[in-house]
Every structure is written in C-alpha cells, then in structure tokens.
Amino acid sequence: MVAEWLLECSREFAARVDELDELDQILGDGDHGTNMCRGFAAAETLELGPTMHASDALRHVGMALVQNVGGASGPLFGTFFLRVGANWDPSLSTAGLARAVREGVSGVQARGKAEAGDKTMVDALLAAAESLEASAAAGEEPAVALEKSAEGAEAGRDATVEMVAKRGRAALKADVSVGVVDPGAVSMALILRTAVRHIG
Ligand code: ADP
Ligand code: MG
C-alpha cells in the first residue's frame, strides 16, 4: 500500500517538476520541483517488502525524504511521513487516520514554526487534518474521509494564493508573493490526493 502510494507520488513529481520549479522561481530559489523529484525517486528505491508494517514503511519514506530532498522542505516533508508512521493505526479507521495526520502536522509545525496563513505546506496540511477530524466526529467511512481530506488540502493549497509569505525563502519575496500559489502546498496537496487511491 505504502509502496504503491510512493510510486504514484514519484510519477506525479516527475511529471510536474518544471511547474513546481517555476513556482519556486517566483517565491524562492527555483528548486522545489527538482527537490521533490529527487526525494521521491530515492524513496522509490527503498525495499518495502509485503511483510513490512505500514508504520515502518512510512518511517523509511520519511528518512529517505529527509536525506534526499534537501533544502528547508526535505526535513519538513520527511517529518510528516515519520510522524504519520510513528502514529499509524493499523485498523485504518477514520479516527486513526485523523490522529496520525494531526501528529504529522504537529511535527511539521514544531520543526518549521509555520502557522495557518503563513503561505506554506502547513495551510494544505491543516485543512486536511481538520477535515479528517470532522469526518471522524461524523462517523464517516475512511474512503469518504480521505476523499474529503484531499479536497480540504486542495482548498488549503488554493487559499495560499492570496496569502503573504511569512516563512522560508519565500518570506524574502513577500512583496511579490500575493497572487502565486505556494509550491510546497501544491506538493502536499498532491501527496494527500494520491493517498486517496492507495490508503485504505
Ligand atoms: P528551499 O526553500 O530550501 O529551497 P524548497 O524549495 O524545496 O526548499 O521548498 C519550499 C517550500 O517549503 C515552500 O513552498 C513552503 O511550502 C515550504 N516551507 C518553507 N519553510 C517552511 C516552514 N518554516 N514551515 C513549513 N513549510 C515551509
Ligand atoms: Mg526552493
């Protein structure tokens, strides 16, 4: 399950490398697509055998991202996978997914200090976590909850267009940041969208 999710992420980032580099060219140093592509290509070579637990597989992916994405975003994407893996609930309940994703977001925020509205991947992530929590409270099935959380992440991503950048390299270009979507939020929404097809 994790290996197939990973493979689809890797294919998506390979197809969108230029688009993400161009967004980061406006807001940062132009390497975000290249960074994500390199990280997921490295993660793809991991041997995640069929007997490996999902929580361990997710942690391996996290380590590969920390080691290979580089930049500011590598440790942040890596932390997300590490924390989701460490808090994984093998029953795959909606409440378990909500807890794991919330822990993932908390890890990213503890590390990068970004709050809602700072124009980062956190804006996509927080929307996904809140959506999963609402689904858990409403007793929705995991498949429905994951679909809604991907929609939430995409809405969070789109909301970054109007935000002023306050974190990372983009903060140095805060004056030109309004009107441009945050590339890290695009990547995080993509990761959560692909999860819908593989997790569960
Ligand atoms: P770098 O900024 O080192 O070149 P990337 O270009 O790969 O790294 O990633 C840029 C993305 O990282 C941004 O679009 C943003 O979403 C995310 N980011 C940067 N700093 C932070 C932070 N402190 N917290 C959360 N996300 C961040
Ligand atoms: Mg960059």
PDB file of C-alpha atoms and ligand atoms in Angstrom:
ATOM      1  CA  MET A   1       0.000   0.000   0.000  1.00  0.00           C
ATOM      2  CA  VAL A   2       2.718   2.478   1.018  1.00  0.00           C
ATOM      3  CA  ALA A   3       4.995   1.356  -1.831  1.00  0.00           C
ATOM      4  CA  GLU A   4       2.268   1.963  -4.418  1.00  0.00           C
ATOM      5  CA  TRP A   5       1.387   5.331  -2.939  1.00  0.00           C
ATOM      6  CA  LEU A   6       5.067   6.240  -3.110  1.00  0.00           C
ATOM      7  CA  LEU A   7       5.344   5.146  -6.724  1.00  0.00           C
ATOM      8  CA  GLU A   8       2.425   7.319  -7.765  1.00  0.00           C
ATOM      9  CA  CYS A   9       3.855  10.304  -5.856  1.00  0.00           C
ATOM     10  CA  SER A  10       7.159   9.778  -7.622  1.00  0.00           C
ATOM     11  CA  ARG A  11       5.488   9.686 -11.057  1.00  0.00           C
ATOM     12  CA  GLU A  12       3.452  12.815 -10.279  1.00  0.00           C
ATOM     13  CA  PHE A  13       6.504  14.783  -9.114  1.00  0.00           C
ATOM     14  CA  ALA A  14       8.483  13.686 -12.179  1.00  0.00           C
ATOM     15  CA  ALA A  15       5.654  14.965 -14.402  1.00  0.00           C
ATOM     16  CA  ARG A  16       5.329  18.271 -12.515  1.00  0.00           C
ATOM     17  CA  VAL A  17       8.946  19.138 -11.817  1.00  0.00           C
ATOM     18  CA  ASP A  18       9.001  22.176 -14.138  1.00  0.00           C
ATOM     19  CA  GLU A  19       5.707  23.570 -12.862  1.00  0.00           C
ATOM     20  CA  LEU A  20       6.935  23.358  -9.236  1.00  0.00           C
ATOM     21  CA  ASP A  21      10.378  24.755 -10.067  1.00  0.00           C
ATOM     22  CA  GLU A  22       8.725  27.703 -11.830  1.00  0.00           C
ATOM     23  CA  LEU A  23       6.511  28.499  -8.832  1.00  0.00           C
ATOM     24  CA  ASP A  24       9.566  28.321  -6.563  1.00  0.00           C
ATOM     25  CA  GLN A  25      11.408  30.547  -9.047  1.00  0.00           C
ATOM     26  CA  ILE A  26       8.904  33.288  -8.216  1.00  0.00           C
ATOM     27  CA  LEU A  27       8.754  32.656  -4.461  1.00  0.00           C
ATOM     28  CA  GLY A  28      12.170  31.162  -3.696  1.00  0.00           C
ATOM     29  CA  ASP A  29      15.181  29.720  -5.481  1.00  0.00           C
ATOM     30  CA  GLY A  30      13.533  27.626  -8.181  1.00  0.00           C
ATOM     31  CA  ASP A  31      14.397  24.143  -6.939  1.00  0.00           C
ATOM     32  CA  HIS A  32      11.246  22.830  -5.256  1.00  0.00           C
ATOM     33  CA  GLY A  33      10.165  20.505  -8.096  1.00  0.00           C
ATOM     34  CA  THR A  34      13.710  19.207  -8.516  1.00  0.00           C
ATOM     35  CA  ASN A  35      13.969  18.641  -4.742  1.00  0.00           C
ATOM     36  CA  MET A  36      10.700  16.676  -4.529  1.00  0.00           C
ATOM     37  CA  CYS A  37      11.535  14.665  -7.611  1.00  0.00           C
ATOM     38  CA  ARG A  38      14.932  13.688  -6.204  1.00  0.00           C
ATOM     39  CA  GLY A  39      13.459  12.768  -2.809  1.00  0.00           C
ATOM     40  CA  PHE A  40      10.685  10.575  -4.156  1.00  0.00           C
ATOM     41  CA  ALA A  41      12.971   8.942  -6.733  1.00  0.00           C
ATOM     42  CA  ALA A  42      15.236   7.944  -3.821  1.00  0.00           C
ATOM     43  CA  ALA A  43      12.268   6.748  -1.741  1.00  0.00           C
ATOM     44  CA  GLU A  44      11.117   4.659  -4.700  1.00  0.00           C
ATOM     45  CA  THR A  45      14.290   2.560  -4.489  1.00  0.00           C
ATOM     46  CA  LEU A  46      13.510   1.524  -0.881  1.00  0.00           C
ATOM     47  CA  GLU A  47      12.705  -2.122  -0.497  1.00  0.00           C
ATOM     48  CA  LEU A  48       9.339  -2.019   1.209  1.00  0.00           C
ATOM     49  CA  GLY A  49       8.545  -5.733   1.200  1.00  0.00           C
ATOM     50  CA  PRO A  50       4.996  -7.074   1.543  1.00  0.00           C
ATOM     51  CA  THR A  51       5.667  -8.182   5.128  1.00  0.00           C
ATOM     52  CA  MET A  52       6.792  -4.750   6.306  1.00  0.00           C
ATOM     53  CA  HIS A  53       4.306  -2.908   8.518  1.00  0.00           C
ATOM     54  CA  ALA A  54       2.890   0.302   7.026  1.00  0.00           C
ATOM     55  CA  SER A  55       4.182   2.281  10.010  1.00  0.00           C
ATOM     56  CA  ASP A  56       7.760   1.129   9.334  1.00  0.00           C
ATOM     57  CA  ALA A  57       7.405   1.716   5.591  1.00  0.00           C
ATOM     58  CA  LEU A  58       6.184   5.274   6.244  1.00  0.00           C
ATOM     59  CA  ARG A  59       9.150   5.900   8.527  1.00  0.00           C
ATOM     60  CA  HIS A  60      11.579   4.657   5.883  1.00  0.00           C
ATOM     61  CA  VAL A  61       9.981   7.013   3.368  1.00  0.00           C
ATOM     62  CA  GLY A  62      10.338   9.866   5.862  1.00  0.00           C
ATOM     63  CA  MET A  63      14.031   9.162   6.348  1.00  0.00           C
ATOM     64  CA  ALA A  64      14.599   8.980   2.585  1.00  0.00           C
ATOM     65  CA  LEU A  65      12.904  12.366   2.148  1.00  0.00           C
ATOM     66  CA  VAL A  66      14.920  13.969   4.953  1.00  0.00           C
ATOM     67  CA  GLN A  67      18.127  12.646   3.398  1.00  0.00           C
ATOM     68  CA  ASN A  68      17.394  13.339  -0.265  1.00  0.00           C
ATOM     69  CA  VAL A  69      15.005  16.269  -0.716  1.00  0.00           C
ATOM     70  CA  GLY A  70      17.372  18.722   0.918  1.00  0.00           C
ATOM     71  CA  GLY A  71      16.626  22.401   1.418  1.00  0.00           C
ATOM     72  CA  ALA A  72      14.175  23.633   4.012  1.00  0.00           C
ATOM     73  CA  SER A  73      11.405  21.403   2.779  1.00  0.00           C
ATOM     74  CA  GLY A  74      13.176  17.991   2.993  1.00  0.00           C
ATOM     75  CA  PRO A  75      13.142  17.790   6.795  1.00  0.00           C
ATOM     76  CA  LEU A  76       9.544  19.080   6.815  1.00  0.00           C
ATOM     77  CA  PHE A  77       8.114  16.564   4.305  1.00  0.00           C
ATOM     78  CA  GLY A  78      10.275  13.903   5.965  1.00  0.00           C
ATOM     79  CA  THR A  79       8.962  14.795   9.420  1.00  0.00           C
ATOM     80  CA  PHE A  80       5.398  14.493   8.142  1.00  0.00           C
ATOM     81  CA  PHE A  81       5.941  10.893   6.980  1.00  0.00           C
ATOM     82  CA  LEU A  82       7.998   9.996  10.081  1.00  0.00           C
ATOM     83  CA  ARG A  83       5.306  11.252  12.432  1.00  0.00           C
ATOM     84  CA  VAL A  84       2.424   9.733  10.470  1.00  0.00           C
ATOM     85  CA  GLY A  85       4.297   6.413  10.519  1.00  0.00           C
ATOM     86  CA  ALA A  86       5.053   6.626  14.238  1.00  0.00           C
ATOM     87  CA  ASN A  87       1.362   7.245  14.974  1.00  0.00           C
ATOM     88  CA  TRP A  88      -0.093   4.859  12.400  1.00  0.00           C
ATOM     89  CA  ASP A  89      -3.217   2.929  13.408  1.00  0.00           C
ATOM     90  CA  PRO A  90      -3.209  -0.392  11.526  1.00  0.00           C
ATOM     91  CA  SER A  91      -7.008  -0.644  11.823  1.00  0.00           C
ATOM     92  CA  LEU A  92      -7.181   2.186   9.247  1.00  0.00           C
ATOM     93  CA  SER A  93     -10.169   3.735  10.991  1.00  0.00           C
ATOM     94  CA  THR A  94     -11.145   7.316  10.202  1.00  0.00           C
ATOM     95  CA  ALA A  95     -10.279   8.340  13.772  1.00  0.00           C
ATOM     96  CA  GLY A  96      -6.886   6.615  13.482  1.00  0.00           C
ATOM     97  CA  LEU A  97      -6.119   8.367  10.193  1.00  0.00           C
ATOM     98  CA  ALA A  98      -7.150  11.692  11.742  1.00  0.00           C
ATOM     99  CA  ARG A  99      -4.817  11.159  14.709  1.00  0.00           C
ATOM    100  CA  ALA A 100      -1.860  10.142  12.530  1.00  0.00           C
ATOM    101  CA  VAL A 101      -2.268  13.123  10.191  1.00  0.00           C
ATOM    102  CA  ARG A 102      -2.716  15.523  13.129  1.00  0.00           C
ATOM    103  CA  GLU A 103       0.533  14.214  14.644  1.00  0.00           C
ATOM    104  CA  GLY A 104       2.201  14.677  11.256  1.00  0.00           C
ATOM    105  CA  VAL A 105       1.043  18.306  11.084  1.00  0.00           C
ATOM    106  CA  SER A 106       2.168  18.962  14.670  1.00  0.00           C
ATOM    107  CA  GLY A 107       5.622  17.622  13.804  1.00  0.00           C
ATOM    108  CA  VAL A 108       5.892  19.886  10.752  1.00  0.00           C
ATOM    109  CA  GLN A 109       4.769  22.891  12.794  1.00  0.00           C
ATOM    110  CA  ALA A 110       7.118  22.107  15.692  1.00  0.00           C
ATOM    111  CA  ARG A 111      10.001  21.950  13.244  1.00  0.00           C
ATOM    112  CA  GLY A 112       9.192  24.825  10.884  1.00  0.00           C
ATOM    113  CA  LYS A 113       7.172  27.112  13.191  1.00  0.00           C
ATOM    114  CA  ALA A 114       4.688  27.923  10.411  1.00  0.00           C
ATOM    115  CA  GLU A 115       1.152  28.855  11.459  1.00  0.00           C
ATOM    116  CA  ALA A 116      -2.048  28.862   9.433  1.00  0.00           C
ATOM    117  CA  GLY A 117      -1.930  31.701   6.913  1.00  0.00           C
ATOM    118  CA  ASP A 118       1.882  31.828   6.578  1.00  0.00           C
ATOM    119  CA  LYS A 119       1.650  30.556   2.963  1.00  0.00           C
ATOM    120  CA  THR A 120       3.319  27.148   3.343  1.00  0.00           C
ATOM    121  CA  MET A 121       2.561  23.441   3.053  1.00  0.00           C
ATOM    122  CA  VAL A 122       1.040  23.773   6.533  1.00  0.00           C
ATOM    123  CA  ASP A 123      -2.011  25.504   5.028  1.00  0.00           C
ATOM    124  CA  ALA A 124      -2.767  22.396   2.942  1.00  0.00           C
ATOM    125  CA  LEU A 125      -1.977  20.068   5.844  1.00  0.00           C
ATOM    126  CA  LEU A 126      -4.069  21.812   8.481  1.00  0.00           C
ATOM    127  CA  ALA A 127      -7.109  21.763   6.202  1.00  0.00           C
ATOM    128  CA  ALA A 128      -6.637  18.013   5.649  1.00  0.00           C
ATOM    129  CA  ALA A 129      -6.245  17.306   9.381  1.00  0.00           C
ATOM    130  CA  GLU A 130      -9.336  19.365  10.279  1.00  0.00           C
ATOM    131  CA  SER A 131     -11.356  17.609   7.599  1.00  0.00           C
ATOM    132  CA  LEU A 132     -10.325  14.160   8.877  1.00  0.00           C
ATOM    133  CA  GLU A 133     -11.224  15.146  12.429  1.00  0.00           C
ATOM    134  CA  ALA A 134     -14.653  16.366  11.295  1.00  0.00           C
ATOM    135  CA  SER A 135     -15.167  13.108   9.389  1.00  0.00           C
ATOM    136  CA  ALA A 136     -14.189  11.064  12.443  1.00  0.00           C
ATOM    137  CA  ALA A 137     -16.650  13.022  14.588  1.00  0.00           C
ATOM    138  CA  ALA A 138     -19.374  12.452  11.987  1.00  0.00           C
ATOM    139  CA  GLY A 139     -18.639   8.709  11.825  1.00  0.00           C
ATOM    140  CA  GLU A 140     -17.720   8.759   8.117  1.00  0.00           C
ATOM    141  CA  GLU A 141     -16.037   5.811   6.400  1.00  0.00           C
ATOM    142  CA  PRO A 142     -12.256   6.121   5.799  1.00  0.00           C
ATOM    143  CA  ALA A 143     -12.651   6.233   1.991  1.00  0.00           C
ATOM    144  CA  VAL A 144     -15.087   9.162   2.231  1.00  0.00           C
ATOM    145  CA  ALA A 145     -12.928  10.858   4.872  1.00  0.00           C
ATOM    146  CA  LEU A 146      -9.763  10.582   2.741  1.00  0.00           C
ATOM    147  CA  GLU A 147     -11.527  11.978  -0.328  1.00  0.00           C
ATOM    148  CA  LYS A 148     -12.796  14.953   1.697  1.00  0.00           C
ATOM    149  CA  SER A 149      -9.375  15.495   3.269  1.00  0.00           C
ATOM    150  CA  ALA A 150      -7.783  15.656  -0.203  1.00  0.00           C
ATOM    151  CA  GLU A 151     -10.410  18.234  -1.201  1.00  0.00           C
ATOM    152  CA  GLY A 152      -9.608  20.110   2.025  1.00  0.00           C
ATOM    153  CA  ALA A 153      -5.883  20.067   1.240  1.00  0.00           C
ATOM    154  CA  GLU A 154      -6.616  21.413  -2.250  1.00  0.00           C
ATOM    155  CA  ALA A 155      -8.736  24.218  -0.803  1.00  0.00           C
ATOM    156  CA  GLY A 156      -5.914  24.969   1.664  1.00  0.00           C
ATOM    157  CA  ARG A 157      -3.449  24.991  -1.231  1.00  0.00           C
ATOM    158  CA  ASP A 158      -5.648  27.368  -3.241  1.00  0.00           C
ATOM    159  CA  ALA A 159      -6.037  29.676  -0.243  1.00  0.00           C
ATOM    160  CA  THR A 160      -2.244  30.250  -0.253  1.00  0.00           C
ATOM    161  CA  VAL A 161      -2.618  32.264  -3.486  1.00  0.00           C
ATOM    162  CA  GLU A 162      -3.950  35.277  -1.567  1.00  0.00           C
ATOM    163  CA  MET A 163      -1.528  34.951   1.361  1.00  0.00           C
ATOM    164  CA  VAL A 164       1.652  36.911   2.036  1.00  0.00           C
ATOM    165  CA  ALA A 165       4.652  34.582   2.518  1.00  0.00           C
ATOM    166  CA  LYS A 166       5.991  34.605   6.071  1.00  0.00           C
ATOM    167  CA  ARG A 167       8.287  31.526   6.219  1.00  0.00           C
ATOM    168  CA  GLY A 168      11.346  30.174   4.449  1.00  0.00           C
ATOM    169  CA  ARG A 169      12.938  31.787   1.414  1.00  0.00           C
ATOM    170  CA  ALA A 170       9.541  32.996   0.203  1.00  0.00           C
ATOM    171  CA  ALA A 171       9.396  35.429   3.131  1.00  0.00           C
ATOM    172  CA  LEU A 172      12.257  37.319   1.443  1.00  0.00           C
ATOM    173  CA  LYS A 173       9.980  37.791  -1.566  1.00  0.00           C
ATOM    174  CA  ALA A 174       6.876  38.591   0.481  1.00  0.00           C
ATOM    175  CA  ASP A 175       6.190  41.691  -1.637  1.00  0.00           C
ATOM    176  CA  VAL A 176       5.672  39.628  -4.826  1.00  0.00           C
ATOM    177  CA  SER A 177       4.139  36.590  -3.148  1.00  0.00           C
ATOM    178  CA  VAL A 178       0.446  37.507  -3.341  1.00  0.00           C
ATOM    179  CA  GLY A 179      -1.194  36.002  -6.425  1.00  0.00           C
ATOM    180  CA  VAL A 180       1.116  32.974  -6.578  1.00  0.00           C
ATOM    181  CA  VAL A 181       0.284  29.550  -5.123  1.00  0.00           C
ATOM    182  CA  ASP A 182       2.835  28.156  -2.652  1.00  0.00           C
ATOM    183  CA  PRO A 183       4.746  25.265  -4.281  1.00  0.00           C
ATOM    184  CA  GLY A 184       5.104  23.321  -1.015  1.00  0.00           C
ATOM    185  CA  ALA A 185       1.323  23.466  -0.542  1.00  0.00           C
ATOM    186  CA  VAL A 186       0.884  22.174  -4.121  1.00  0.00           C
ATOM    187  CA  SER A 187       3.198  19.250  -3.295  1.00  0.00           C
ATOM    188  CA  MET A 188       1.488  18.440  -0.016  1.00  0.00           C
ATOM    189  CA  ALA A 189      -1.970  18.515  -1.646  1.00  0.00           C
ATOM    190  CA  LEU A 190      -0.646  16.175  -4.340  1.00  0.00           C
ATOM    191  CA  ILE A 191       0.675  13.730  -1.720  1.00  0.00           C
ATOM    192  CA  LEU A 192      -2.709  13.702   0.047  1.00  0.00           C
ATOM    193  CA  ARG A 193      -4.660  13.396  -3.219  1.00  0.00           C
ATOM    194  CA  THR A 194      -2.665  10.343  -4.289  1.00  0.00           C
ATOM    195  CA  ALA A 195      -3.214   8.815  -0.818  1.00  0.00           C
ATOM    196  CA  VAL A 196      -6.944   8.536  -1.603  1.00  0.00           C
ATOM    197  CA  ARG A 197      -6.211   5.893  -4.231  1.00  0.00           C
ATOM    198  CA  HIS A 198      -3.830   3.801  -2.130  1.00  0.00           C
ATOM    199  CA  ILE A 199      -4.563   4.085   1.587  1.00  0.00           C
ATOM    200  CA  GLY A 200      -7.402   2.051   2.974  1.00  0.00           C
TER     201      GLY A 200
HETATM  202  P1  ADP B   1      14.052  25.675  -0.081  1.00  0.00           P
HETATM  203  O1  ADP B   1      13.188  26.780   0.425  1.00  0.00           O
HETATM  204  O2  ADP B   1      15.120  25.290   0.893  1.00  0.00           O
HETATM  205  O3  ADP B   1      14.584  25.946  -1.456  1.00  0.00           O
HETATM  206  P2  ADP B   1      12.007  24.028  -1.296  1.00  0.00           P
HETATM  207  O4  ADP B   1      12.095  24.974  -2.418  1.00  0.00           O
HETATM  208  O5  ADP B   1      12.129  22.582  -1.641  1.00  0.00           O
HETATM  209  O6  ADP B   1      13.082  24.389  -0.170  1.00  0.00           O
HETATM  210  O7  ADP B   1      10.628  24.173  -0.537  1.00  0.00           O
HETATM  211  C1  ADP B   1       9.935  25.384  -0.418  1.00  0.00           C
HETATM  212  C2  ADP B   1       8.611  25.093   0.299  1.00  0.00           C
HETATM  213  O8  ADP B   1       8.868  24.696   1.639  1.00  0.00           O
HETATM  214  C3  ADP B   1       7.678  26.276   0.403  1.00  0.00           C
HETATM  215  O9  ADP B   1       6.842  26.370  -0.728  1.00  0.00           O
HETATM  216  C4  ADP B   1       6.905  26.031   1.692  1.00  0.00           C
HETATM  217  O10 ADP B   1       5.660  25.363   1.456  1.00  0.00           O
HETATM  218  C5  ADP B   1       7.798  25.100   2.460  1.00  0.00           C
HETATM  219  N1  ADP B   1       8.355  25.742   3.657  1.00  0.00           N
HETATM  220  C6  ADP B   1       9.438  26.545   3.729  1.00  0.00           C
HETATM  221  N2  ADP B   1       9.660  26.931   5.012  1.00  0.00           N
HETATM  222  C7  ADP B   1       8.686  26.341   5.754  1.00  0.00           C
HETATM  223  C8  ADP B   1       8.365  26.334   7.164  1.00  0.00           C
HETATM  224  N3  ADP B   1       9.095  27.011   8.059  1.00  0.00           N
HETATM  225  N4  ADP B   1       7.284  25.614   7.560  1.00  0.00           N
HETATM  226  C9  ADP B   1       6.544  24.926   6.663  1.00  0.00           C
HETATM  227  N5  ADP B   1       6.810  24.883   5.337  1.00  0.00           N
HETATM  228  C10 ADP B   1       7.854  25.582   4.887  1.00  0.00           C
HETATM  229 MG    MG B   2      13.482  26.241  -3.109  1.00  0.00          MG
END
